[in-house]
Structures are given as C-alpha cells and as structure tokens.
Coordinates of C-alpha atoms in Angstrom, one line a residue:
M1 CA 45.4 96.2 116.8
N2 CA 45.8 92.8 115.1
F3 CA 46.9 92.1 111.6
K4 CA 43.4 91.3 110.3
R5 CA 42.1 94.5 111.7
K6 CA 44.9 96.5 110.1
S7 CA 44.3 94.7 106.8
A8 CA 40.6 95.5 106.9
L9 CA 41.2 99.2 107.5
A10 CA 43.8 99.3 104.7
L11 CA 41.2 97.7 102.3
V12 CA 38.6 100.3 103.4
Y13 CA 41.1 103.1 102.8
I14 CA 42.0 101.8 99.4
A15 CA 38.4 101.4 98.4
Y16 CA 37.6 105.0 99.6
T17 CA 40.5 106.4 97.7
A18 CA 39.5 104.6 94.6
L19 CA 35.9 105.8 94.9
F20 CA 37.2 109.4 95.4
F21 CA 39.4 109.1 92.3
V22 CA 36.5 107.8 90.3
A23 CA 34.2 110.6 91.5
C24 CA 36.9 113.2 90.6
Q25 CA 37.3 111.6 87.2
A26 CA 33.5 111.6 86.6
T27 CA 33.3 115.3 87.6
A28 CA 36.0 116.1 85.2
Q29 CA 34.4 114.1 82.4
T30 CA 31.2 116.1 82.7
L31 CA 32.9 119.4 81.7
P32 CA 31.9 120.3 78.2
Q33 CA 34.6 120.5 75.6
V34 CA 34.6 122.2 72.2
K35 CA 36.9 121.5 69.3
F36 CA 37.9 124.3 67.0
A37 CA 39.0 123.2 63.6
T38 CA 40.9 126.1 62.0
S39 CA 43.0 126.8 59.0
A40 CA 46.0 126.8 61.3
G41 CA 45.2 123.5 63.0
D42 CA 42.9 122.2 65.7
F43 CA 42.6 122.9 69.4
V44 CA 40.2 121.9 72.1
V45 CA 38.8 124.0 75.0
E46 CA 37.3 122.9 78.2
L47 CA 34.5 125.0 79.7
Y48 CA 33.5 125.6 83.3
P49 CA 29.7 125.8 83.8
D50 CA 30.2 125.4 87.5
K51 CA 32.0 128.7 87.6
A52 CA 30.3 130.8 84.9
P53 CA 27.0 129.0 84.0
K54 CA 25.3 131.7 82.0
T55 CA 28.5 132.5 80.0
V56 CA 29.1 128.8 79.2
D57 CA 25.4 128.3 78.2
N58 CA 25.7 131.4 75.9
F59 CA 28.9 130.1 74.3
L60 CA 27.6 126.6 73.8
Q61 CA 24.4 127.9 72.1
Y62 CA 26.5 129.8 69.6
V63 CA 28.5 126.6 69.0
R64 CA 25.2 124.6 68.5
D65 CA 23.9 127.3 66.1
K66 CA 27.2 127.0 64.0
H67 CA 27.8 130.7 64.6
Y68 CA 31.5 130.3 64.7
D69 CA 31.8 128.2 61.6
G70 CA 33.3 130.4 58.9
T71 CA 34.5 133.2 61.2
I72 CA 38.0 134.4 61.5
F73 CA 40.5 135.4 64.2
H74 CA 40.4 139.1 63.4
R75 CA 42.6 140.5 66.2
V76 CA 45.9 138.9 67.0
I77 CA 48.4 140.5 69.4
P78 CA 51.3 138.2 70.2
S79 CA 52.1 139.7 73.6
F80 CA 48.5 139.7 74.6
M81 CA 45.7 137.5 73.1
V82 CA 44.0 136.2 70.0
Q83 CA 40.4 137.2 69.4
G84 CA 37.7 135.8 67.1
G85 CA 34.2 134.7 66.7
G86 CA 32.6 137.9 65.3
Y87 CA 33.4 138.3 61.7
D88 CA 33.4 136.2 58.6
A89 CA 36.2 135.9 56.0
K90 CA 34.9 139.1 54.2
Y91 CA 34.9 141.0 57.5
A92 CA 31.2 141.1 57.7
E93 CA 30.1 141.1 61.4
K94 CA 27.8 138.2 62.2
P95 CA 24.4 138.9 64.0
T96 CA 24.3 137.9 67.6
R97 CA 21.8 137.4 70.4
A98 CA 21.3 139.7 73.3
P99 CA 24.4 140.2 75.5
V100 CA 25.1 137.7 78.3
V101 CA 25.3 138.9 81.9
H102 CA 28.9 139.5 83.2
E103 CA 30.0 136.7 85.5
G104 CA 33.6 137.6 86.1
R105 CA 33.5 138.2 89.8
Q106 CA 31.2 135.3 90.5
A107 CA 33.5 132.9 88.6
L108 CA 36.5 134.1 90.6
E109 CA 34.7 133.7 93.9
K110 CA 33.9 130.1 92.9
G111 CA 37.6 129.4 92.3
G112 CA 37.6 129.9 88.6
P113 CA 40.8 130.7 86.7
R114 CA 42.1 134.1 86.1
N115 CA 43.3 135.6 82.7
V116 CA 46.4 133.5 82.4
T117 CA 48.0 131.9 79.4
G118 CA 45.7 129.5 77.7
T119 CA 42.4 130.6 79.3
L120 CA 39.3 131.5 77.3
A121 CA 37.4 134.7 78.1
M122 CA 34.6 136.7 76.6
A123 CA 35.4 139.8 74.6
R124 CA 33.3 142.9 75.1
T125 CA 33.2 146.7 74.5
N126 CA 33.8 149.2 77.4
D127 CA 30.3 148.2 78.6
P128 CA 30.8 145.3 81.0
Q129 CA 27.4 143.9 80.0
S130 CA 28.0 143.8 76.3
A131 CA 29.6 140.4 75.7
T132 CA 27.8 138.4 73.0
A133 CA 29.7 135.9 70.8
Q134 CA 33.3 137.1 70.5
F135 CA 35.9 135.4 72.7
F136 CA 39.6 135.6 73.2
I137 CA 42.4 133.3 74.3
N138 CA 45.1 134.7 76.5
V139 CA 48.6 134.0 75.1
K140 CA 50.3 135.5 78.2
D141 CA 49.3 136.1 81.8
N142 CA 47.1 139.2 81.7
A143 CA 46.4 140.1 85.3
F144 CA 45.1 143.5 84.4
L145 CA 42.1 141.8 82.7
D146 CA 41.0 140.1 85.9
P147 CA 37.8 141.1 87.6
V148 CA 38.4 143.0 90.9
L149 CA 36.8 141.4 94.0
I150 CA 35.3 144.0 96.3
P151 CA 36.1 143.7 100.0
P152 CA 33.2 143.2 102.5
G153 CA 31.4 146.1 104.1
D154 CA 29.2 149.0 103.1
P155 CA 30.8 151.4 103.0
V156 CA 33.9 149.5 102.2
P157 CA 36.4 150.6 104.9
K158 CA 39.5 150.4 102.6
F159 CA 40.0 149.6 99.0
E160 CA 43.2 149.8 96.9
Y161 CA 43.3 150.0 93.2
Q162 CA 46.2 150.9 90.8
G163 CA 48.2 152.4 93.6
R164 CA 45.5 154.5 95.1
V165 CA 43.7 153.9 98.4
Y166 CA 40.0 154.6 98.8
E167 CA 38.4 154.8 102.2
N168 CA 34.7 154.4 103.3
T169 CA 33.5 154.0 99.7
P170 CA 29.9 153.1 99.1
R171 CA 29.8 149.5 98.0
A172 CA 27.5 150.2 95.1
S173 CA 30.0 152.6 93.7
L174 CA 32.7 149.9 93.6
L175 CA 30.4 147.2 92.3
G176 CA 29.2 149.4 89.5
A177 CA 32.5 150.8 88.4
S178 CA 33.1 149.6 84.9
Q179 CA 36.9 149.5 85.2
L180 CA 36.6 147.0 88.0
Y181 CA 34.6 144.3 86.1
G182 CA 37.4 142.8 84.1
Y183 CA 36.8 140.0 81.7
T184 CA 34.9 136.7 82.4
V185 CA 37.1 133.6 82.1
F186 CA 35.0 130.5 81.4
G187 CA 37.3 127.9 79.9
R188 CA 40.8 126.8 79.0
V189 CA 42.7 125.3 76.1
I190 CA 43.4 121.7 77.0
S191 CA 44.9 120.5 73.8
G192 CA 46.4 122.1 70.7
M193 CA 48.0 125.1 72.5
A194 CA 50.7 124.9 69.9
V195 CA 48.1 125.9 67.3
V196 CA 47.1 128.9 69.4
E197 CA 50.9 129.8 69.6
K198 CA 51.0 129.5 65.8
I199 CA 48.0 131.9 65.5
K200 CA 49.6 134.4 67.8
S201 CA 52.8 134.4 65.7
T202 CA 51.2 135.1 62.4
P203 CA 52.2 138.4 60.7
T204 CA 49.5 141.0 61.0
G205 CA 48.5 144.3 59.5
S206 CA 45.3 146.1 58.4
G207 CA 42.3 144.2 57.2
G208 CA 38.6 145.1 56.6
P209 CA 37.6 147.8 59.0
F210 CA 40.6 147.2 61.3
P211 CA 43.7 149.3 60.9
T212 CA 46.0 146.9 62.8
D213 CA 46.4 143.4 64.3
V214 CA 44.6 141.5 61.5
P215 CA 46.4 138.3 60.3
K216 CA 47.7 138.9 56.8
T217 CA 46.8 135.4 55.9
P218 CA 43.3 134.9 57.3
I219 CA 42.9 132.3 60.0
L220 CA 39.6 130.7 59.5
I221 CA 37.5 128.8 62.0
N222 CA 36.2 126.0 59.8
S223 CA 34.1 124.5 62.6
A224 CA 33.4 124.6 66.3
T225 CA 31.8 121.5 67.6
L226 CA 30.8 120.1 71.0
V227 CA 32.9 116.9 71.5
K228 CA 32.0 116.2 75.1

C-alpha cells in the first residue's frame, strides 16, 4: 500500500472518529437536565428518558407545573438516601396526579443505572405502582433497592432470592411479587453532589407527622427548573 493510500485511509478514519464523537456528544446533549435551587445550595440532575420514558415524562411534568417549588426534603437518612418533593414547609402534603407505571425492570434491561450513590429514583409506598411526585437521591450504594430481573422461562426453572432457591416457579408469580419490583432509577446528579452530601449530613429529628429523619433546619426546594 502506498503512502497516499495510507494517508487517505487515515483521513477517513479520523473523519469517522470525529463524526462518532460528535454523534455521542449530540446524544448526551439531548438528555434533559433539571436544576434544583435549595436552601442548602444548588444541584443538577440528568434524566434518562431512553431508559424510563414514562417516569421521566411524569417527573418533568411536575417540574413544569412548579410542583416542587416550595417543597422540602422531609426524610434524610445519612447512610441511605435523601427524599423530598411531597410536602411543603408546613408539612402539608401536596396534591398529585395519578401514579406512574413502574419501569424499574425495563430501565435495567435497557442498561439504566442501579441504585448507586448519586442516582435519582422514584419514592413509593409498598405498592410498586404508587409512585407519584416524591423522589429520592441515593447517598450510598443501595443494591437492595434494585429491581430484580426475572430469568427466562415459564415456569422459571431456577430462581434465587435472598439466599433461597425457588424451582419451577410460574413466571407470573415472580413478575407480580411486590418485593421484587425495587425502585425505578431514572436520573443522576451530575453537578452539586456536595450539596446533596450537605443535605444528608444535616441533623434530624421529628417534624410534622414524622417521628424521625426530618431535618431540624428545613431544607427547602426553592425551585426546580428544566435547564436543558
């Protein structure tokens, strides 16, 4: 192969690499970002509509409706997570829309993040299909919150959970088991994690209807705005 041929191939390779880089950058730039301005400082979260589309749409609608403005972080556990988005400064629960469908397993199957430090997930009751507006930020790796992926087959030949082995279990029984749903991760803190660390370190006690884990000095979400 002559020098000119090698040079031409090198130029093609460089051009292809540049285009690939630009495409990756463009994809990254399309991810929505929300800025939280709080009484403890500001942080920004990046959302993943390609992994949990209904969850992200639900969250962004609450942002657009200014639902989070004036709410507090009402549950702060430094070895676990910080939770907010449901109560105002007087501990009055804000009205919400109907719950959003649980997308935890689908998000994981699409390569979405697990419940690790800095990720954003939907809060809910014991009912997996009960998430509305409240969210939490993991301040440590919380693998026990991850949705459990069900192996193929019906019945499922072998399934292990919390040290027990289940054999020939009907698939529907596993898919519908509430303890296997976990929590849907749909975003991540991309800047201002130091603020989240500050929130998790605030002294807590009782407050409003909650006997524990409430910041003694209220941490207010002044605004949540879509910045990208």
